[in-house]
PDB file of C-alpha atoms in Angstrom:
ATOM      1  CA  UNK A 269       0.000   0.000   0.000  1.00 84.00           C
ATOM      2  CA  UNK A 270       1.198   3.519  -0.717  1.00 86.00           C
ATOM      3  CA  UNK A 271       0.437   6.186   1.865  1.00 89.00           C
ATOM      4  CA  UNK A 272       0.285   9.814   0.751  1.00 92.00           C
ATOM      5  CA  UNK A 273       1.648  11.975   3.586  1.00 93.00           C
ATOM      6  CA  UNK A 274       0.397  15.373   2.413  1.00 94.00           C
ATOM      7  CA  UNK A 275      -1.902  15.831   5.422  1.00 94.00           C
ATOM      8  CA  UNK A 276       1.051  15.637   7.831  1.00 93.00           C
ATOM      9  CA  UNK A 277       3.007  18.150   5.758  1.00 95.00           C
ATOM     10  CA  UNK A 278       0.089  20.580   5.648  1.00 96.00           C
ATOM     11  CA  UNK A 279      -0.329  20.330   9.421  1.00 96.00           C
ATOM     12  CA  UNK A 280       3.406  20.890   9.995  1.00 95.00           C
ATOM     13  CA  UNK A 281       3.361  23.964   7.757  1.00 95.00           C
ATOM     14  CA  UNK A 282       0.090  25.314   9.173  1.00 97.00           C
ATOM     15  CA  UNK A 283      -1.598  25.185   5.765  1.00 97.00           C
ATOM     16  CA  UNK A 284      -5.073  24.012   4.796  1.00 97.00           C
ATOM     17  CA  UNK A 285      -6.435  21.820   2.033  1.00 97.00           C
ATOM     18  CA  UNK A 286      -8.086  24.937   0.606  1.00 98.00           C
ATOM     19  CA  UNK A 287      -4.699  26.719   0.532  1.00 98.00           C
ATOM     20  CA  UNK A 288      -3.109  23.789  -1.313  1.00 98.00           C
ATOM     21  CA  UNK A 289      -5.942  23.571  -3.833  1.00 98.00           C
ATOM     22  CA  UNK A 290      -5.681  27.306  -4.490  1.00 97.00           C
ATOM     23  CA  UNK A 291      -1.880  27.235  -4.747  1.00 97.00           C
ATOM     24  CA  UNK A 292      -1.827  24.277  -7.180  1.00 96.00           C
ATOM     25  CA  UNK A 293      -4.942  25.075  -9.183  1.00 96.00           C
ATOM     26  CA  UNK A 294      -6.316  21.609  -8.452  1.00 96.00           C
ATOM     27  CA  UNK A 295      -9.987  21.143  -7.673  1.00 96.00           C
ATOM     28  CA  UNK A 296     -10.732  21.180  -3.944  1.00 97.00           C
ATOM     29  CA  UNK A 297     -12.301  17.710  -4.186  1.00 95.00           C
ATOM     30  CA  UNK A 298      -9.183  16.292  -5.868  1.00 94.00           C
ATOM     31  CA  UNK A 299      -6.933  17.882  -3.269  1.00 95.00           C
ATOM     32  CA  UNK A 300      -9.157  16.697  -0.419  1.00 97.00           C
ATOM     33  CA  UNK A 301      -9.090  13.109  -1.693  1.00 95.00           C
ATOM     34  CA  UNK A 302      -5.301  13.123  -2.092  1.00 94.00           C
ATOM     35  CA  UNK A 303      -4.733  14.627   1.349  1.00 94.00           C
ATOM     36  CA  UNK A 304      -7.012  12.017   2.911  1.00 94.00           C
ATOM     37  CA  UNK A 305      -5.633   9.035   0.943  1.00 91.00           C
ATOM     38  CA  UNK A 306      -8.966   8.520  -0.830  1.00 92.00           C
ATOM     39  CA  UNK A 307      -7.557   7.883  -4.284  1.00 89.00           C
ATOM     40  CA  UNK A 308      -6.460   4.844  -6.253  1.00 88.00           C
ATOM     41  CA  UNK A 309      -3.990   6.736  -8.445  1.00 89.00           C
ATOM     42  CA  UNK A 310      -2.270  10.076  -8.880  1.00 90.00           C
ATOM     43  CA  UNK A 311      -0.499  11.649 -11.848  1.00 92.00           C
ATOM     44  CA  UNK A 312       3.154  12.562 -11.448  1.00 92.00           C
ATOM     45  CA  UNK A 313       2.312  16.083 -12.679  1.00 94.00           C
ATOM     46  CA  UNK A 314      -0.170  16.446  -9.819  1.00 94.00           C
ATOM     47  CA  UNK A 315       2.441  15.296  -7.297  1.00 93.00           C
ATOM     48  CA  UNK A 316       4.933  17.709  -8.831  1.00 94.00           C
ATOM     49  CA  UNK A 317       2.510  20.640  -8.445  1.00 95.00           C
ATOM     50  CA  UNK A 318       1.811  19.703  -4.822  1.00 95.00           C
ATOM     51  CA  UNK A 319       5.500  19.287  -4.034  1.00 95.00           C
ATOM     52  CA  UNK A 320       6.325  22.661  -5.583  1.00 96.00           C
ATOM     53  CA  UNK A 321       3.561  24.360  -3.593  1.00 96.00           C
ATOM     54  CA  UNK A 322       4.878  22.790  -0.384  1.00 96.00           C
ATOM     55  CA  UNK A 323       8.542  23.466  -1.294  1.00 96.00           C
ATOM     56  CA  UNK A 324       9.435  19.757  -1.205  1.00 95.00           C
ATOM     57  CA  UNK A 325      11.976  18.068  -3.488  1.00 94.00           C
ATOM     58  CA  UNK A 326      12.063  14.520  -2.085  1.00 93.00           C
ATOM     59  CA  UNK A 327       9.273  12.085  -3.012  1.00 90.00           C
ATOM     60  CA  UNK A 328       9.968  10.208   0.229  1.00 90.00           C
ATOM     61  CA  UNK A 329       8.539  13.172   2.132  1.00 93.00           C
ATOM     62  CA  UNK A 330       5.245  12.764   0.265  1.00 92.00           C
ATOM     63  CA  UNK A 331       4.928   9.025  -0.356  1.00 92.00           C
ATOM     64  CA  UNK A 332       5.443   6.057   1.933  1.00 91.00           C
ATOM     65  CA  UNK A 333       5.267   2.375   1.040  1.00 90.00           C
ATOM     66  CA  UNK A 334       3.592   0.301   3.726  1.00 90.00           C
ATOM     67  CA  UNK A 335       4.086  -3.457   3.279  1.00 90.00           C
ATOM     68  CA  UNK A 336       0.874  -5.445   3.312  1.00 85.00           C
ATOM     69  CA  UNK A 337       0.750  -8.333   5.728  1.00 79.00           C
TER      70      UNK A 337
END
């Protein structure tokens, strides 16, 4: 399973889902689903836009692989 860690980053930076949606130009619903791990897939371009908005350059800060038991 892949865990998207955007919610933790937003909390650490004191930013909201609305702020991220506005900053990236993504729809609020898309941003909300990504932040809350309610998505089956994500485009690399979308991740790039989110990472740029959050000033992140390392994918490991955004994505985490959790082994399934």
